[in-house]
Amino acid sequence: MTRGWVWALAVAVAGAAAAGPAGAQATNASSQSPAVRVAVIQGQSEADVAVHGRFRIVAPEHTQALQEGSRLPEVSVRAGQEGILVGEDLVAPSEIRIEPERDATISLNGQRLRGTLEIVRQQDQTLLIINHVELEDYLRGVLSKEAPHYWPQEALQALTIAARTYTLFQRLTNTAGAYDVTGDVMSQVYGGKSAERWKTNRAVKQTRGLILVDRGRVFPAFYHSTCGGRTEQASVMGSYDLTPLQGGVVCSFCRASPFYQWQQRLTFADLAWAVKKQDRGSVWPVAALEIIEQSPTGRIARLRIRGASRSVELSGYELRAMLGFDRIRSTAFSVVPDQAAVVLQGRGWGHGVGLCQWGTAELARRGFSAEEILSFYYPTASVVHVEDVTLEPIRLQGRS
């Protein structure tokens, strides 16, 4: 695959604000960066939309704009039986696009977004709403949602480069899908223009065009909140056997994280209800929660909910998804029986793969540069400018 876009080069602006990480040089070009398709709403039947400034609404079936004006007051967009309704007007059978002009912005359920909105009616009469936004604008809406804006600048730069790399990998490998990333924790949390802060915007600008590659190819630069002492191998995320993501990086730098250690008590009734809700049948009465297999870093690979008459086996990730990612913060936990319940004694928050955000903040406080931090968490990876490589994703297991 050859790169489908080129980032225009620009003359570097003198001064600290223009300086990126050592080695590869960032550019402050004002030219457009590639567009990213962000699924910001899925499975909802309606949403409130407004446009602050000039706009037009178009549809594939029409050569002329369906509607245009100097502003769009807030209106409900719904998926009806016959198509998409804007207010009470049926405007298209399956898809519309809302296109602001110049510096106008969209408001979606009160959240301001840059770029355009694609609104698609699904077969189950729900909406899929996709924000088409330039990559650098997308990162501005991500960074302050993924890290506190008051963290050291080198930490914010390191996280920006990782997030840009992750996004480009998804964009290069999801060309056949309806979108590249989602706007939540399943990809990267995205708050649009409403979430932007000047310090995080500065980190995006300082690192413009800088990405990570392994042997010249873009890879999924996963990151997470708190590793809890050691990073995990990327195979827990899917068909990934990648040199920079082999895990096992010993990290003592995230101890300041409020999520470095945690506990969660689960009653047997909690477990039985969660299993039934997932249509896995009944395991009531529950007798035990048993660890079957652990990863080399000590995280839970597989466990068993043992009932009186039947048992259910699931992965550590499936347990988190079943009970809630905020409730079971990671798969790095032990199980302690507690009468008709268990207490999970855990470490860290997130999948543990790649860059540890709280560790990154501490390394930056100790004087490490963004590039040094990235080398620590992604061994063998290099920081390059997108102009200096052919943008190809790294090959995954089971894919040609």
Short mmCIF file of N, CA and C in Angstrom, two decimals, residues 87 124 134 260 275:
data_model
loop_
_atom_site.label_atom_id
_atom_site.label_comp_id
_atom_site.label_asym_id
_atom_site.label_seq_id
_atom_site.Cartn_x
_atom_site.Cartn_y
_atom_site.Cartn_z
N GLY A 87 -35.62 17.46 12.37
CA GLY A 87 -36.86 18.02 12.91
C GLY A 87 -38.01 17.10 12.52
N ASP A 124 -31.67 -1.21 11.91
CA ASP A 124 -32.48 -1.32 13.12
C ASP A 124 -33.05 0.03 13.57
N GLU A 134 -9.90 16.33 10.33
CA GLU A 134 -8.47 16.22 10.05
C GLU A 134 -7.74 15.58 11.23
N TYR A 260 -2.83 2.62 40.87
CA TYR A 260 -1.71 1.67 40.95
C TYR A 260 -2.15 0.40 41.68
N VAL A 275 -23.29 -13.12 34.30
CA VAL A 275 -23.25 -14.23 33.36
C VAL A 275 -24.59 -14.38 32.65
#
